Coordinates of C-alpha atoms in Angstrom, one line a residue:
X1 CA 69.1 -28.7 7.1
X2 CA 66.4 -31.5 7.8
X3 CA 62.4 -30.6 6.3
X4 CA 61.0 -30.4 9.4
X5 CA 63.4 -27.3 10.2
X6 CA 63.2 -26.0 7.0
X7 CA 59.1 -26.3 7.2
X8 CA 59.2 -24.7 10.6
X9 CA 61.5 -22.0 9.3
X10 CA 58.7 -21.1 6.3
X11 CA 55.8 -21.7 8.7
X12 CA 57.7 -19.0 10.7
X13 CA 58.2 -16.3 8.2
X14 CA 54.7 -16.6 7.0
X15 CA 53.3 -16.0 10.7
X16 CA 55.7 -12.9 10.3
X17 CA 54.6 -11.9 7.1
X18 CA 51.2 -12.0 8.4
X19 CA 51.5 -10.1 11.6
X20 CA 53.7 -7.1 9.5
X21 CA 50.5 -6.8 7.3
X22 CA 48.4 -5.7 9.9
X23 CA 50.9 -4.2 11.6
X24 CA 50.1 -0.5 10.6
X25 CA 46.2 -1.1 11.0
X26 CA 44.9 1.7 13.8
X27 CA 41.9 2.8 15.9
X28 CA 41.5 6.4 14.6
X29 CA 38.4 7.5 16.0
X30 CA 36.0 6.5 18.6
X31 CA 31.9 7.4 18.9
X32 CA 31.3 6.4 22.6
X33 CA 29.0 9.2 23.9
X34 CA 26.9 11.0 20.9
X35 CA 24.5 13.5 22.2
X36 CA 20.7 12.4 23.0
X37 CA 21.4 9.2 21.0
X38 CA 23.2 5.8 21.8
X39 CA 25.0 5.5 18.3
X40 CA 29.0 3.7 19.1
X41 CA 31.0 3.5 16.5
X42 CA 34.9 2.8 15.8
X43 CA 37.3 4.1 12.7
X44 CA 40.1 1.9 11.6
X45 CA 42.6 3.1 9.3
X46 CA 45.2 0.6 7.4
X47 CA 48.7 2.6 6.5
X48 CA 50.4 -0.4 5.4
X49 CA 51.2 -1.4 1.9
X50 CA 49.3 -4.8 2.5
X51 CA 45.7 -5.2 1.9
X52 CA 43.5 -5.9 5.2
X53 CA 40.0 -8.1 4.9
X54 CA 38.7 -6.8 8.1
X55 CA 36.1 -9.6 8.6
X56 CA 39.0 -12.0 9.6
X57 CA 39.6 -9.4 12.5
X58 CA 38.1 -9.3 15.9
X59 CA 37.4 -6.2 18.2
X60 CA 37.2 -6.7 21.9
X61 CA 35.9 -4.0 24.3
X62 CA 37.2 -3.6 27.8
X63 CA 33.5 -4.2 28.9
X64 CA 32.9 -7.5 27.9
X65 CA 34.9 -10.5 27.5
X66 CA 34.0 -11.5 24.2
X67 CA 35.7 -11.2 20.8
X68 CA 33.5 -10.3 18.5
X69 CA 33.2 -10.7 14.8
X70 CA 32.9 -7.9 12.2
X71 CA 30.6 -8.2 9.0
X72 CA 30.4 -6.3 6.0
X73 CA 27.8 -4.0 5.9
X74 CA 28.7 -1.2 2.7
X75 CA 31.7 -1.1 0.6
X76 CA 33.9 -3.3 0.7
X77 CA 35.4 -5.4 3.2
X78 CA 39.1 -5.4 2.3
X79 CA 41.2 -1.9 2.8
X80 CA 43.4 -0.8 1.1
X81 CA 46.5 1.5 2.0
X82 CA 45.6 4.5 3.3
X83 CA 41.5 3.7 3.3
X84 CA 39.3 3.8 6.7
X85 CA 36.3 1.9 7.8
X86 CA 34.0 2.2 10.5
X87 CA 32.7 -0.4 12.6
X88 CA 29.0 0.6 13.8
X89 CA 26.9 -1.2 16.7
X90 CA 24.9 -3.9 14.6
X91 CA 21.7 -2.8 16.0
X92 CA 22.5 0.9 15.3
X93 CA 23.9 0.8 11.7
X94 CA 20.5 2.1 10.5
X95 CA 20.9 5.2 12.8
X96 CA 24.3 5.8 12.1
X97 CA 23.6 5.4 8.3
X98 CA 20.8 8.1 8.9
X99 CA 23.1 10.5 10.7
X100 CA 26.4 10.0 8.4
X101 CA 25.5 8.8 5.3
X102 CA 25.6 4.9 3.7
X103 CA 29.0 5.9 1.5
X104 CA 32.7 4.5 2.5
X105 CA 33.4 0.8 4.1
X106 CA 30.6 0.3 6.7
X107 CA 31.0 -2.8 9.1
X108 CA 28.9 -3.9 11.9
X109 CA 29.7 -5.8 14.9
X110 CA 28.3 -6.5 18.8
X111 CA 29.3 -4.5 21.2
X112 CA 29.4 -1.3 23.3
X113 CA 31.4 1.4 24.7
X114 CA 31.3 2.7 28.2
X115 CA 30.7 6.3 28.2
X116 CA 32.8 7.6 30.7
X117 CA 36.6 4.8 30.5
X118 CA 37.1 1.9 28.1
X119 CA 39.8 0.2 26.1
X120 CA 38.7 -0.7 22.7
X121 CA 41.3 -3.3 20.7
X122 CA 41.5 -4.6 17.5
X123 CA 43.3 -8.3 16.8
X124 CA 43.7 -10.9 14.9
X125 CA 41.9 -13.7 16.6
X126 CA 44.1 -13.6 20.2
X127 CA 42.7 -11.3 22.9
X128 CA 46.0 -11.2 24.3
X129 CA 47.8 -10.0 21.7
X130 CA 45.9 -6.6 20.4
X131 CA 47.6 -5.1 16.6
X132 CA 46.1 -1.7 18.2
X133 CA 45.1 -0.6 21.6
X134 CA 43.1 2.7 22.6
X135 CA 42.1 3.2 26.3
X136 CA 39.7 6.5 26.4
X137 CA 38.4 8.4 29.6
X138 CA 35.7 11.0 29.3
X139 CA 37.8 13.9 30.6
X140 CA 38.9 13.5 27.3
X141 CA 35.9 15.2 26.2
X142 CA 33.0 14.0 23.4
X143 CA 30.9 13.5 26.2
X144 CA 27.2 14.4 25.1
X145 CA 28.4 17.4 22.6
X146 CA 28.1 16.1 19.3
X147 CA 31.8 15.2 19.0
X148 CA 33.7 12.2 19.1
X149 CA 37.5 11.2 20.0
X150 CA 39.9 11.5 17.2
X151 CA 44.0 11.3 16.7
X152 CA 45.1 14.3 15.2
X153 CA 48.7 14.5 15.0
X154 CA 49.6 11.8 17.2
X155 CA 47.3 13.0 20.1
X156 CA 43.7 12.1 20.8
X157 CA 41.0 15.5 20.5
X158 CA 37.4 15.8 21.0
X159 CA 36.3 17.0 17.8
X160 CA 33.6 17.2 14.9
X161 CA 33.0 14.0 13.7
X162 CA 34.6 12.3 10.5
X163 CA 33.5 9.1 10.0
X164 CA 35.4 7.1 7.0
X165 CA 37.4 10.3 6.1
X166 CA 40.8 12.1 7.6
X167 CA 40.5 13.5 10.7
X168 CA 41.0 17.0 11.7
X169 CA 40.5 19.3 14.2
X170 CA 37.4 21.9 14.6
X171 CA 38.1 25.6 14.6
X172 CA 38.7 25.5 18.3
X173 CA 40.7 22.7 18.2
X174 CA 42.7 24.3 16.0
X175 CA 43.0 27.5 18.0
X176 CA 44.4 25.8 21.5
X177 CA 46.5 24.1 19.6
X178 CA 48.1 27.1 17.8
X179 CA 48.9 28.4 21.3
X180 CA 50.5 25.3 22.8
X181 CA 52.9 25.8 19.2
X182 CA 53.8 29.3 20.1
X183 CA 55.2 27.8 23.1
X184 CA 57.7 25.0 21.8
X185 CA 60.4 24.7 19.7
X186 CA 61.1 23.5 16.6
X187 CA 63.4 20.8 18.0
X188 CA 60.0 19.6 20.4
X189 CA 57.4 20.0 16.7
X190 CA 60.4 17.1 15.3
X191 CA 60.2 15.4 18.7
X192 CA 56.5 14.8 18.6
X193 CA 56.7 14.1 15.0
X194 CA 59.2 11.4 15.4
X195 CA 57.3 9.9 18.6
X196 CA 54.4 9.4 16.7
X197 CA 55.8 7.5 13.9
X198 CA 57.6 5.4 16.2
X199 CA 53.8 4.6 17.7
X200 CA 52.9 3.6 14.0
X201 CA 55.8 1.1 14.0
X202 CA 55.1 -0.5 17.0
X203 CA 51.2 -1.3 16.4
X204 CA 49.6 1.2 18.2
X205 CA 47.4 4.1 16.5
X206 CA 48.5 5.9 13.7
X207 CA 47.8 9.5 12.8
X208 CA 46.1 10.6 10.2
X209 CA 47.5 12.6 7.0
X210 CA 45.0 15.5 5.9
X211 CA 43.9 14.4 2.7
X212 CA 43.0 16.9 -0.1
X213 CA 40.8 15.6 -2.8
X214 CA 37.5 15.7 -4.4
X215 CA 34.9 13.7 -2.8
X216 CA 31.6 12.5 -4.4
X217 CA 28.9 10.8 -2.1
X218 CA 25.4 9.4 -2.9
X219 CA 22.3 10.6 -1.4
X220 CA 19.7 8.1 -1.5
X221 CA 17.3 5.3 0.6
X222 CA 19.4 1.6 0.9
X223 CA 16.0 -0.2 1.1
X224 CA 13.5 0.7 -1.5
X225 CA 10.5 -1.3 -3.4
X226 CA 10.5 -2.9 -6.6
X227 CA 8.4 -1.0 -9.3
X228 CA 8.4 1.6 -7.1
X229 CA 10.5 5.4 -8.1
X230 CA 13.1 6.2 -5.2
X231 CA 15.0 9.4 -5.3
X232 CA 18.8 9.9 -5.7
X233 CA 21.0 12.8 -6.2
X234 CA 25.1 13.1 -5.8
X235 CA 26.6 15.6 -3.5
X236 CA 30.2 16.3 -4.6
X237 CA 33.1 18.4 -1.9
X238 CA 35.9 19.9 -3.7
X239 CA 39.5 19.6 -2.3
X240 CA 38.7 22.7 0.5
X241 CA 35.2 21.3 1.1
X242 CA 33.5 23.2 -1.2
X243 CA 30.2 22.6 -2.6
X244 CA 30.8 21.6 -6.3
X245 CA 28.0 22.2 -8.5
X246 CA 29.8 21.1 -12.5
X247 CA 31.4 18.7 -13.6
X248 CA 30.2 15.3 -15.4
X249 CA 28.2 12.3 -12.9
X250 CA 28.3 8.8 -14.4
X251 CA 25.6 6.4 -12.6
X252 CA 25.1 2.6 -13.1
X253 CA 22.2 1.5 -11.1
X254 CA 23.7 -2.2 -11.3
X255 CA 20.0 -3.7 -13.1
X256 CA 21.8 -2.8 -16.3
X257 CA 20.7 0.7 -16.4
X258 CA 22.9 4.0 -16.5
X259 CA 22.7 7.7 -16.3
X260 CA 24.9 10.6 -17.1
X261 CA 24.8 14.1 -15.6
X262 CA 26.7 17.1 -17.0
X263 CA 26.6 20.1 -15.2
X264 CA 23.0 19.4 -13.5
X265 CA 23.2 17.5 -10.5
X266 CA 19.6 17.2 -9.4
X267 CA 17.6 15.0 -8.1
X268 CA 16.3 12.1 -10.1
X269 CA 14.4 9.0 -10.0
X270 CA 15.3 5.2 -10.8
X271 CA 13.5 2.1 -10.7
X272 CA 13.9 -1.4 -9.8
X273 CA 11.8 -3.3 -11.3
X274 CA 12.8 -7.0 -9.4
X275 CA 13.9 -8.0 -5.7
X276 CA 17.5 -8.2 -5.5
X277 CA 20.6 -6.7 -3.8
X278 CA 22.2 -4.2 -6.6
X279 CA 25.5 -2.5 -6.2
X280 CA 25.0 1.7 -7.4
X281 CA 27.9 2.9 -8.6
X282 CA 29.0 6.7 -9.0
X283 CA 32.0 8.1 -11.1
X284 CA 32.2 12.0 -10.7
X285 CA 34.5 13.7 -13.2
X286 CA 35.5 17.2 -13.1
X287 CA 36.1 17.4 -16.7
X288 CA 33.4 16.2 -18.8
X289 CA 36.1 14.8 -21.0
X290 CA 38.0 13.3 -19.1
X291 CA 38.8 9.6 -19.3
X292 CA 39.8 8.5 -15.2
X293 CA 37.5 9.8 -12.7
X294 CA 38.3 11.7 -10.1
X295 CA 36.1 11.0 -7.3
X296 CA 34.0 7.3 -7.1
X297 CA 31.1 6.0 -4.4
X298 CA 28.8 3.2 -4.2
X299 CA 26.2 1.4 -1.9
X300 CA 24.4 -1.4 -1.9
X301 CA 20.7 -0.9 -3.0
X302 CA 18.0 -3.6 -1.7
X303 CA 15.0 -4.1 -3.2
X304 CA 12.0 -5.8 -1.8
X305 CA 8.2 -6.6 -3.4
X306 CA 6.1 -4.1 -2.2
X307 CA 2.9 -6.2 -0.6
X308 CA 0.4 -3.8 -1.1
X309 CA -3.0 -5.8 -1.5
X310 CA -6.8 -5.1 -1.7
X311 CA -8.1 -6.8 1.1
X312 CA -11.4 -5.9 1.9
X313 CA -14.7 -3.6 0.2
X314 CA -17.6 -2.3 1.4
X315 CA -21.1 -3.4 0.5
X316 CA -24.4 -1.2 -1.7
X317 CA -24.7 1.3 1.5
X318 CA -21.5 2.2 2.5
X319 CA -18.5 1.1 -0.5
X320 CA -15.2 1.4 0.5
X321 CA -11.7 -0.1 -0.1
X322 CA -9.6 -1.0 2.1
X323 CA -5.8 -1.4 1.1
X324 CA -3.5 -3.5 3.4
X325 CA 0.9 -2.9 3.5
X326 CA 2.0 -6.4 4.5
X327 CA 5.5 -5.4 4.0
X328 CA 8.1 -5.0 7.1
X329 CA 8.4 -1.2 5.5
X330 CA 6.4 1.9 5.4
X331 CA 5.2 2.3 1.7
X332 CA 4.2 5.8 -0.5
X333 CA 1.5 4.7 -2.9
X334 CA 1.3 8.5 -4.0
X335 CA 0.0 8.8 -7.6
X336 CA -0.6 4.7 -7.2
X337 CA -4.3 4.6 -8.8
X338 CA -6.9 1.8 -8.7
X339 CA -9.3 0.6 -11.3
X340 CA -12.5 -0.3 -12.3
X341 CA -15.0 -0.9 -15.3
X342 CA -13.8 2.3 -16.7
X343 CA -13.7 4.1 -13.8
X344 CA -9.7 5.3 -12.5
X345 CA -9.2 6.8 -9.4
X346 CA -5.5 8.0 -8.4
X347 CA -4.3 8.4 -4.7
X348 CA -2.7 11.9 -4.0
X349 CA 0.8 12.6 -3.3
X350 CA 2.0 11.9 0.2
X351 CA -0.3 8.7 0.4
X352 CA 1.9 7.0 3.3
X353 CA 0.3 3.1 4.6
X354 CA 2.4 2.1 7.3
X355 CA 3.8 -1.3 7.5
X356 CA 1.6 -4.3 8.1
X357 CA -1.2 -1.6 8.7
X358 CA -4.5 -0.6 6.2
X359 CA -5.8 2.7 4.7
X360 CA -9.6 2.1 3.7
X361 CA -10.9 4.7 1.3
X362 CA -15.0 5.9 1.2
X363 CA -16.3 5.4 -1.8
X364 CA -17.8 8.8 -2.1
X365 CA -13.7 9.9 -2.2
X366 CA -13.2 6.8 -4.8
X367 CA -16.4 7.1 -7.2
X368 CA -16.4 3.6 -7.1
X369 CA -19.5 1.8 -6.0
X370 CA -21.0 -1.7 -5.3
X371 CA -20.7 -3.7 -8.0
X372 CA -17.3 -2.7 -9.1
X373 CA -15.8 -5.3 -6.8
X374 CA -15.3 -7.8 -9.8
X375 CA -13.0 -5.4 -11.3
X376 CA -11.1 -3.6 -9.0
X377 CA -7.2 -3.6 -9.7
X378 CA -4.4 -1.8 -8.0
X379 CA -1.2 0.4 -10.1
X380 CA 1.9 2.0 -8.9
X381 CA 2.6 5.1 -10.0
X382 CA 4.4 3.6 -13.0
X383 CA 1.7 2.0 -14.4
X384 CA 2.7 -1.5 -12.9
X385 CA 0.5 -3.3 -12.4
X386 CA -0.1 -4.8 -8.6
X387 CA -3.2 -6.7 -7.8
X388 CA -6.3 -7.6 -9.2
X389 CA -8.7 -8.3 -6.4
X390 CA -11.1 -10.5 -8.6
X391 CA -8.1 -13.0 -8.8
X392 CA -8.4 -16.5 -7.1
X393 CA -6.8 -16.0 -3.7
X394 CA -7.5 -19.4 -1.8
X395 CA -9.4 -22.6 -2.7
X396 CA -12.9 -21.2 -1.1
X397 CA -12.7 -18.0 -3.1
X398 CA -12.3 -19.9 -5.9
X399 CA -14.8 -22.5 -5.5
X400 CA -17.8 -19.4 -5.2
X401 CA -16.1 -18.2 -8.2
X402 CA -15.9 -21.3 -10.3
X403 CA -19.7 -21.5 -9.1
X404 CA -20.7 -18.4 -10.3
X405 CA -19.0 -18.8 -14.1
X406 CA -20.6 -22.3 -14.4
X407 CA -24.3 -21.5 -12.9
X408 CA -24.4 -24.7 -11.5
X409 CA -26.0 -24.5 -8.4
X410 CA -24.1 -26.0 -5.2
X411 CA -25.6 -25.9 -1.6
X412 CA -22.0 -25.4 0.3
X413 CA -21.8 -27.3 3.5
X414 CA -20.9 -26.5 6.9
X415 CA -17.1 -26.3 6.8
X416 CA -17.9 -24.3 3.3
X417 CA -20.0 -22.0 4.7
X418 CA -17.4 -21.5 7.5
X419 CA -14.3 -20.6 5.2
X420 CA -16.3 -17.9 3.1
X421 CA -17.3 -16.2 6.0
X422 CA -13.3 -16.4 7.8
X423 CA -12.0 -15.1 4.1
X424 CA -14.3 -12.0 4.5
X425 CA -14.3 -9.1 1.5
X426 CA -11.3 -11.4 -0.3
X427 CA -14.2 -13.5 -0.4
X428 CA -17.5 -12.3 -0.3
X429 CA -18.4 -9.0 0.5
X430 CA -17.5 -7.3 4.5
X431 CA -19.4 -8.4 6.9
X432 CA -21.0 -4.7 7.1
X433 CA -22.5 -6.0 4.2
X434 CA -24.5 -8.2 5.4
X435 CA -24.3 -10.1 2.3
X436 CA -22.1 -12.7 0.5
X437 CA -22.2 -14.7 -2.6
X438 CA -24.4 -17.4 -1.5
X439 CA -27.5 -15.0 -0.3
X440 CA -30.6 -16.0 0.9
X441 CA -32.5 -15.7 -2.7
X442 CA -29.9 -17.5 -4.6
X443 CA -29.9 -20.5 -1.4
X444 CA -33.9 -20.5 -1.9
X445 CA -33.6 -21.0 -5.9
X446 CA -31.2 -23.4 -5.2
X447 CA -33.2 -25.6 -2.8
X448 CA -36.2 -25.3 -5.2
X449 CA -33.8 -26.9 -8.3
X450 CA -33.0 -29.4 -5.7
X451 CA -36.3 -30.0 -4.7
X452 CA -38.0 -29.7 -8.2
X453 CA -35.6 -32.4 -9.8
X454 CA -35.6 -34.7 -7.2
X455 CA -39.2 -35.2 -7.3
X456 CA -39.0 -35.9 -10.7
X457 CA -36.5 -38.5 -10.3
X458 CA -38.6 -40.6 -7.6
X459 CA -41.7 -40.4 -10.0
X460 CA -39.7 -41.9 -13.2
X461 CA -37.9 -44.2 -11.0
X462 CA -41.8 -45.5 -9.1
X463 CA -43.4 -45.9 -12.9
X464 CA -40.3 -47.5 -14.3
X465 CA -40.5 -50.5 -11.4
X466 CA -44.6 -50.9 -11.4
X467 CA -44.8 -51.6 -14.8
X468 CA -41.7 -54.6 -14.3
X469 CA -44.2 -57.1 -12.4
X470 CA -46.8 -57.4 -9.9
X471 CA -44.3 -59.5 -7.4
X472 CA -43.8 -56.3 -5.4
X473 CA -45.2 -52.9 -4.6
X474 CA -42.8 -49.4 -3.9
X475 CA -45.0 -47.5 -1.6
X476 CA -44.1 -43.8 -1.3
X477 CA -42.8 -42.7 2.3

């Protein structure tokens, strides 16, 4: 047997090998019409022995003609045997993450789904060769109710939603289909049994096993601030769904910090104390004791600076502070506190600044007044500090600054003049004021220093030159 043969032989087999580990991955519930709010999603469900990295995937939907890519959102992005994943519209994971929870394998992706009849497919990189197939018709149902399309027991039901878990059918469900049992036979239960694993085999969607086991989830913002408190708690289901209230919670926040709960699962704070992306991990046990978990979660916790900044005071009539959120995020500075020359003043719980917008505070709330400007600095709640709004900002703030220390006097010229005004109260004081640095007093003392020692300079310099010789007279101008 030539190489050539033999090469095309193993080239062969691994193509094979390749196509019979996806081979069991299935669409196992579809989001296409959620009630009052446009949130698609689609479950996958891999029930092969084989590991699948869904990011080298591609999902196409009858309505457009693009394949389109999956990222990794939460979790991770390989499954393993008998694990689910949902892929969520990329502009709609935040919703969907607000509705169901950040916990399991979260992917994103482009697309959409019709809401009354589409095909969604999942393949490998070929369009024209789907590894599972789902067409859906809203006579189905899940049209606007709250539900969404599932396969239970090898048929597709409208049903309560289960996103990254094991699909089964409502109450109702479960009642009409307890009558349509009455009316077979045990011979048709093994038919339909048999027809759907002969579905799994051939690509197409697999049904889902009930599973029974403890589940532990983490309740908690994905995007919070650094130095700044955010709350978690875990919320742990027992194997019937039942709220489980003991038991022992390991946490590691990923900064190098941990936490252990035994028998008290309530809600707690953690900080971050530097931008980043950490993974929080959860291990629940049910016995205290116990050495292997029995239920895990985690999500990916990012952390951003908080941009909270002092950007403008009042003047000697009307003080005031104003405090500016440059960050793309709303920001609670409750129990934040400012101060100055002695004086502390602390914000009250539910202080909320909007992103990239201001809260300015009265000075008869504050206690501060004018002349506490040169001292004013700004605290989280955790006694971190944040700004100091004395600090040198930009080059013209620190020029009238550098003036002040040294008390040399400076005239500052036109294009000065101009960038102290444009800095306003980073600068100088607000242009309420009505004042700055370089007032009207402190510009006449320094035109009469001006004044005063040129004059004495022309006067040495005319007696130093008369008394050199009587070739030439200096007259004075």
């Amino acid at each position: 047997m030539s190489k050539k043969v033999i090469l095309f032989l193993v080239f062969t087999l691994f193509l094979c090998l390749f196509n019979l580990a996806h081979a069991d991955l299935a669409i196992s519930e579809i989001m296409y019409d959620l009630d009052g709010a446009d949130i698609d999603w689609v479950e996958v469900y891999n029930g092969d022995s084989a590991d699948v990295d869904l990011t080298t995937l591609k999902l196409l939907i009858s309505n457009s003609t693009s394949n389109h890519g999956i990222v990794s959102y939460a979790g991770s992005s390989i499954l393993h045997q008998g694990e689910y994943a949902v892929i969520a519209v990329t502009s709609q994971v935040d919703a969907f993450i607000a509705k169901w929870g950040s916990t399991g394998n979260i992917f994103t992706s482009s697309f959409s789904l019709p809401n009354t009849t589409g095909k969604v497919e999942m393949n490998n990189g070929d369009k024209d060769v789907p590894m599972s197939s789902v067409t859906y018709d809203s006579s189905q149902g899940a049209t606007g109710d709250g539900k969404s399309l599932q396969l239970v027991g090898g048929a597709w039901i409208a049903s309560t939603p289960t996103p990254g878990a094991s699909n089964q059918a409502s109450d109702s469900d479960t009642d009409s289909d307890t009558d349509d049992t009455n009316d077979t036979n045990t011979s048709n239960d093994t038919n339909t049994t048999s027809s759907a694993s002969n579905n799994a085999s051939n690509g197409s969607a697999s049904p889902k096993v009930a599973e029974q086991k403890i589940k532990a989830k983490i309740l908690t913002n994905t995007l919070v601030f650094a130095q700044q408190p955010f709350e978690m708690q875990i919320d742990v289901s027992g194997i019937y769904g039942q709220k489980v209230v003991l038991g022992k919670a390991y946490w590691n926040f990923g900064d190098g910090g941990s936490l252990e709960q035994i028998n008290d699962f309530g809600k707690f704070y953690h900080t971050y104390y530097y931008p980043g992306d950490y993974v929080l991990y959860l291990e629940y046990y049910e016995r205290s004791s116990s050495p292997i978990p029995d239920a895990t979660s985690k999500v990916i916790i990012k952390v951003v600076s908080i941009g909270v900044t002092i950007t403008k005071v009042g003047g000697v009539e009307d003080f005031f502070i104003e405090l500016t959120n440059n960050s793309v995020s709303d920001i609670d500075v409750s129990n934040w506190f400012i101060n100055a020359n002695g004086k502390t003043f602390i914000l009250p719980k539910n202080s909320l600044i909007m992103s990239k917008k201001q809260m300015t505070i009265s000075g008869k709330v504050t206690g501060f007044t004018y002349g506490d400007q040169s001292s004013l600095k700004l605290f989280s709640s955790t006694n971190e500090f944040i700004f100091d709004y004395n600090a040198p900002i930009t080059k013209a703030k620190t020029l009238v600054r550098s003036a002040q220390k040294t008390q040399t006097p400076a005239v500052p010229s036109l294009s000065e003049q101009v960038s102290v005004s444009d800095l306003g109260a980073s600068v100088a004081l607000s242009d309420d004021a009505g004042e700055s640095y370089f007032s009207y007093p402190m510009l006449t003392a320094f035109l009469f220093v001006g004044g005063s020692a040129g004059a004495v300079y022309f006067i040495r310099k005319r007696k130093i030159v008369s008394n050199a010789g009587d070739d030439f007279k200096i007259l004075d101008e």
